[in-house]
Coordinates of C-alpha atoms in Angstrom, one line a residue:
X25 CA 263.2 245.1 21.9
X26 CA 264.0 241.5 20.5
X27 CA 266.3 239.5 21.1
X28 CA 269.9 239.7 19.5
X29 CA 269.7 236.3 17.9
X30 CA 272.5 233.8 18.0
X31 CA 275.1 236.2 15.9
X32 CA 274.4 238.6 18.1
X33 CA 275.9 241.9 17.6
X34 CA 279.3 244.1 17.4
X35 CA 279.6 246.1 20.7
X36 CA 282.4 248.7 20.9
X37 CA 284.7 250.7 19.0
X38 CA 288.3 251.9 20.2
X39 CA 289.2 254.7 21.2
X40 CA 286.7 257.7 21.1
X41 CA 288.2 261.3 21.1
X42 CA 285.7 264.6 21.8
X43 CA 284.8 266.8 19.0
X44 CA 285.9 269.7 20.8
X45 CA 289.2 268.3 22.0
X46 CA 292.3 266.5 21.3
X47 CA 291.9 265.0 25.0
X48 CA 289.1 262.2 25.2
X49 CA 286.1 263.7 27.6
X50 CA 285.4 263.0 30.8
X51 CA 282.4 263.1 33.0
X52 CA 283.5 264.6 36.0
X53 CA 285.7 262.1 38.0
X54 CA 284.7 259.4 35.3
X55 CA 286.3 257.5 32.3
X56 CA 285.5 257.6 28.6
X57 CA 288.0 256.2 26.2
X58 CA 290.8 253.2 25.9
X59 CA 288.3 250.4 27.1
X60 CA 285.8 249.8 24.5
X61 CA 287.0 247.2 22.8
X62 CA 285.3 245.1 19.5
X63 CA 283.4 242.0 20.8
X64 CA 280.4 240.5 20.2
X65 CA 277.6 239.9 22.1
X66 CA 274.7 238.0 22.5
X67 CA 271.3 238.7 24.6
X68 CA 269.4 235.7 24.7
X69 CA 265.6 237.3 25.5
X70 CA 263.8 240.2 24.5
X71 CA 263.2 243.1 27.0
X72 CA 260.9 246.2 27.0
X73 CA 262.9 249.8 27.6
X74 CA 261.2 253.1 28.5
X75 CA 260.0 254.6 25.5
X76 CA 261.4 258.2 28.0
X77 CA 263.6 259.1 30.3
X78 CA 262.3 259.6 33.4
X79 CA 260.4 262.7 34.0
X80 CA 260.6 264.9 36.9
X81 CA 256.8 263.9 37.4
X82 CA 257.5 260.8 37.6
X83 CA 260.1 261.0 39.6
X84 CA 257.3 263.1 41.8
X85 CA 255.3 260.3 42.4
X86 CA 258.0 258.3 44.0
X87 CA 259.5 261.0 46.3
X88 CA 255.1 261.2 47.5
X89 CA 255.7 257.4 48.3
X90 CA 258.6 258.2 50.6
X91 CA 260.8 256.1 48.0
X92 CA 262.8 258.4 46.2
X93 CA 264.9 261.9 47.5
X94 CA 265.1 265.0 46.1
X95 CA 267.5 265.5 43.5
X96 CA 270.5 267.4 44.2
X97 CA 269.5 271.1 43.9
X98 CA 273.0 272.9 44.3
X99 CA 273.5 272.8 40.4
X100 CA 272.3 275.2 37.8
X101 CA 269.7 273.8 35.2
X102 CA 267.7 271.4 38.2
X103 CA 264.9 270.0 36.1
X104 CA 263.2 269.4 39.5
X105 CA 263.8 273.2 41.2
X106 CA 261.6 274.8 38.6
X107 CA 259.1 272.0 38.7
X108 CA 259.5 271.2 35.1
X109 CA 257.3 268.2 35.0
X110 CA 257.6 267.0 31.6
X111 CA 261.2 267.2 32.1
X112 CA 263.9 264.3 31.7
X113 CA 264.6 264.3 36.3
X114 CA 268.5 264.8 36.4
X115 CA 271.1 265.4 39.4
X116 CA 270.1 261.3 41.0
X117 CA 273.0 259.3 41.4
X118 CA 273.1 255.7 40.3
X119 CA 271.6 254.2 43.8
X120 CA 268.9 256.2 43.5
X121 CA 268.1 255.3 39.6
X122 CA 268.4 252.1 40.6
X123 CA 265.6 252.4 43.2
X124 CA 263.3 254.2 41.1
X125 CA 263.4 251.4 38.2
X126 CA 262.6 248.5 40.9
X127 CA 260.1 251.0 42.7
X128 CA 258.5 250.8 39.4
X129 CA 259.2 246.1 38.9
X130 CA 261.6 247.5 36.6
X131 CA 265.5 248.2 36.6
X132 CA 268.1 250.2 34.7
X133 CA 269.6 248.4 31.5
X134 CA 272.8 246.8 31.4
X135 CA 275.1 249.0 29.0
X136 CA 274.7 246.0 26.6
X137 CA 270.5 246.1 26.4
X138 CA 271.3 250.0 25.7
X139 CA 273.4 250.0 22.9
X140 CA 271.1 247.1 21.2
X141 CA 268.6 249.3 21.7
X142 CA 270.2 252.2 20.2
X143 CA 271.3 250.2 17.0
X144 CA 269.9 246.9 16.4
X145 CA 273.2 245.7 15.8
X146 CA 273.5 247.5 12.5
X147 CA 276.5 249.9 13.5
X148 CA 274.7 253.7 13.2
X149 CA 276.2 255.9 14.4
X150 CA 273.6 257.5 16.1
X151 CA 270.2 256.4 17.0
X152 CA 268.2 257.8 14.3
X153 CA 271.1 256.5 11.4
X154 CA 274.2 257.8 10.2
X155 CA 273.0 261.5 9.2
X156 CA 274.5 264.5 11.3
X157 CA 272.8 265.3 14.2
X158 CA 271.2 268.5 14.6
X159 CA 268.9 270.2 16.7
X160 CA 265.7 268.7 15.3
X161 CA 267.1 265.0 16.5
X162 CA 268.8 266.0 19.9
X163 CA 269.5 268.1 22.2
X164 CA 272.9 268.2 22.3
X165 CA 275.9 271.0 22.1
X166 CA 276.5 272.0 18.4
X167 CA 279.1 274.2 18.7
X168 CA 281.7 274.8 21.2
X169 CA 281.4 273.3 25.0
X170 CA 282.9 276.4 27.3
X171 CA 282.3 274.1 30.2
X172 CA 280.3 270.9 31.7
X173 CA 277.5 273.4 33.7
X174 CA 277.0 275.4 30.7
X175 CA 274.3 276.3 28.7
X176 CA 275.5 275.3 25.4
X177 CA 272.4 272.8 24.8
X178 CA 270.5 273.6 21.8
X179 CA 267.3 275.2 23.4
X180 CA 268.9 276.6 26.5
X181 CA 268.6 276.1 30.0
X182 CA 269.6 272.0 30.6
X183 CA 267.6 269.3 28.8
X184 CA 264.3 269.5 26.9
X185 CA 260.7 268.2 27.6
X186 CA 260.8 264.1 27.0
X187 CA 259.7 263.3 23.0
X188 CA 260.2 266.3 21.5
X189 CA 262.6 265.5 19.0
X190 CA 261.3 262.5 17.2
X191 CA 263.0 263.1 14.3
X192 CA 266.0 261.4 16.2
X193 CA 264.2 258.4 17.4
X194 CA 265.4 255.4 17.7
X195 CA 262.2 253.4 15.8
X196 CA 261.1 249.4 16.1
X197 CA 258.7 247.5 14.9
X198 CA 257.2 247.8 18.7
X199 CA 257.4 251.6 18.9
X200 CA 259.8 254.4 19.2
X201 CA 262.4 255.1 21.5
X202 CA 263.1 259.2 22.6
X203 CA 265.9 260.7 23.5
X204 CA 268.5 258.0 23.2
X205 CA 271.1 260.6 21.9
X206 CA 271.7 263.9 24.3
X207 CA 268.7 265.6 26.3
X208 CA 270.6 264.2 29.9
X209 CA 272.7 260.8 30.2
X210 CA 271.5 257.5 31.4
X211 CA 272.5 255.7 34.3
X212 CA 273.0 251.7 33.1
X213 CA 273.3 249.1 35.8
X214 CA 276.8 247.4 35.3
X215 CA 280.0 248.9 36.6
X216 CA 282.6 250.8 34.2
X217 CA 285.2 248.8 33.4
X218 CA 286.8 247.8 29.7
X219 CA 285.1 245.4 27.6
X220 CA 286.3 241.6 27.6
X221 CA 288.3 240.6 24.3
X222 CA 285.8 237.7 24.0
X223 CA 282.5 237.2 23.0
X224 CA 280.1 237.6 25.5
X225 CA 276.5 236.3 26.1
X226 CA 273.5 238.3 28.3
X227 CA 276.7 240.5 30.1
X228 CA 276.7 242.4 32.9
X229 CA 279.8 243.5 34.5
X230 CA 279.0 244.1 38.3
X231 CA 281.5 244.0 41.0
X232 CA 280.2 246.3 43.4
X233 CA 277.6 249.0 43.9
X234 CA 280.3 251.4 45.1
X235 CA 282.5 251.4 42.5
X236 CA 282.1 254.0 39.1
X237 CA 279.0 253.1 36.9
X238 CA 278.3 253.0 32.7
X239 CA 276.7 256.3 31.5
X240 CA 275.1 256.3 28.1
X241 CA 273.6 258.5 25.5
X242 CA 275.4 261.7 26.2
X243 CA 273.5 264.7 27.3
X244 CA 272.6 268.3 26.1
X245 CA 275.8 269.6 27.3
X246 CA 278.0 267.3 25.4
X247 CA 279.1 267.0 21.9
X248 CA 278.3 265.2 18.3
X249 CA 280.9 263.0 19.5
X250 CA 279.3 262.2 23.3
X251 CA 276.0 261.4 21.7
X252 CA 277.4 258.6 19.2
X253 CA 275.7 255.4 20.3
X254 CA 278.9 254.0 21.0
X255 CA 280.1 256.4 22.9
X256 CA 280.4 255.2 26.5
X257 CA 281.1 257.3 30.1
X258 CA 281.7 255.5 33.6
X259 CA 280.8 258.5 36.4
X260 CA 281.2 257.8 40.4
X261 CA 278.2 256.0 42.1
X262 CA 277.2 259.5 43.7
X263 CA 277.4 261.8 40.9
X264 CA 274.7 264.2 40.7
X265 CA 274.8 266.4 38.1
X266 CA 272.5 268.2 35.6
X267 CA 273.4 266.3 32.5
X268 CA 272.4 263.2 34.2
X269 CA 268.8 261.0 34.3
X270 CA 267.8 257.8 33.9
X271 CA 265.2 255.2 31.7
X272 CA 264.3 251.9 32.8
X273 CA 263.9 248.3 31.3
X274 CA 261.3 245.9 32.5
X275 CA 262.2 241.4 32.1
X276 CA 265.9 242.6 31.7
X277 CA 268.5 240.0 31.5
X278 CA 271.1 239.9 34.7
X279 CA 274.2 237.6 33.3
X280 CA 277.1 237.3 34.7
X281 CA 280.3 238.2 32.6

């Protein structure tokens, strides 16, 4: 992914509201709404990002190499209990995503590299452009959310297999990006907190490991609105949950804001 150039780009929104609410969403225990305000930002160098999530065969590897746990198993719709290997791996808090990405010389994006990613600066609203999603671009809920653990994805039973909805792709010159909308959300490295009202150059907002982190992309339990590539989430460092995985950047840029 190339660098933003000196213009840079328009990061945030407002305030986001749910699709199936007059209450903004929440992942559990995290924050969603009043702190995304307009400003622009800057990223001085390119980066490579995952063209996937991490799989659960992937995330295999590691725990084999004594350097990753097993994910949290006391949740319905475990990608790693039913050994679905080609599988986005879900239910690993933010320590452990972090690990895995610098197992790997990697690390997770800051929340800025992920929306540049997702848009190229151009203000779509989702990955792909500004057409509705649908099942053929994400998984994502299309109706009615009953509750977070349900099964109100569109192919049932949690996220789908990595890459198997191109027609939502996120495409560069370089190659395509999978998955950025729905399927689970993605772990980011800089704490949640609201944006600065300035403009901002290679940010990352980090004050300490133990405090709530960014979420992005939505998940297949979450709504049109969740999936926006605006849309952002903060969830505690520990949260483990089905709706949750991770993609890692390699030569990211660590600012300071």
């Amino acid at each position: 992914v190339p660098a933003t150039g000196p213009d840079g780009f328009r990061m945030g929104k407002g305030h986001t509201r749910d699709f199936n609410s007059n209450a903004p969403v929440s992942v559990s225990k995290g924050h969603m709404h009043g702190s995304d305000t307009p400003h622009r930002v800057v990223l001085t160098k390119p980066f490579c990002i995952d063209a996937l999530e991490v799989t659960v065969g992937e995330w295999m590897v590691c725990m084999a190499a004594k350097q990753c746990p097993k994910p949290e198993q006391a949740h319905p719709f475990v990608t790693y209990s039913r050994k679905l290997l080609d599988h986005p791996v879900n239910c690993v808090d933010w320590r452990a995503a972090k690990h895995y990405c610098e197992w790997q010389g990697k690390t997770l994006p800051t929340e800025a590299q992920w929306e540049w990613a997702a848009t190229g600066g151009d203000g779509r609203r989702f990955p792909w452009g500004d057409e509705p999603p649908s099942c053929k671009r994400a998984d994502y809920t299309y109706g009615v959310l009953r509750r977070p653990a349900s099964d109100d994805g569109c192919h049932g039973g949690g996220p789908s297999a990595v890459g198997t909805h191109p027609d939502g792709d996120r495409i560069w010159p370089s190659g395509r990006i999978h998955d950025l909308a729905g399927n689970v959300w993605e772990w980011c490295l800089d704490n949640y907190a609201p944006y600065p009202k300035k403009d901002v150059v290679d940010p990352l907002y980090r004050r300490g490991d133990h405090n709530s982190h960014v979420v992005r992309g939505g998940g297949w339990n979450r709504s049109h609105t969740g999936i926006r590539t605006t849309f952002r989430g903060g969830a505690r460092v520990d949260y483990r949950v089905p709706g949750v995985g991770l993609r890692c950047v390699r030569n990211a840029v660590l600012g300071a804001r």
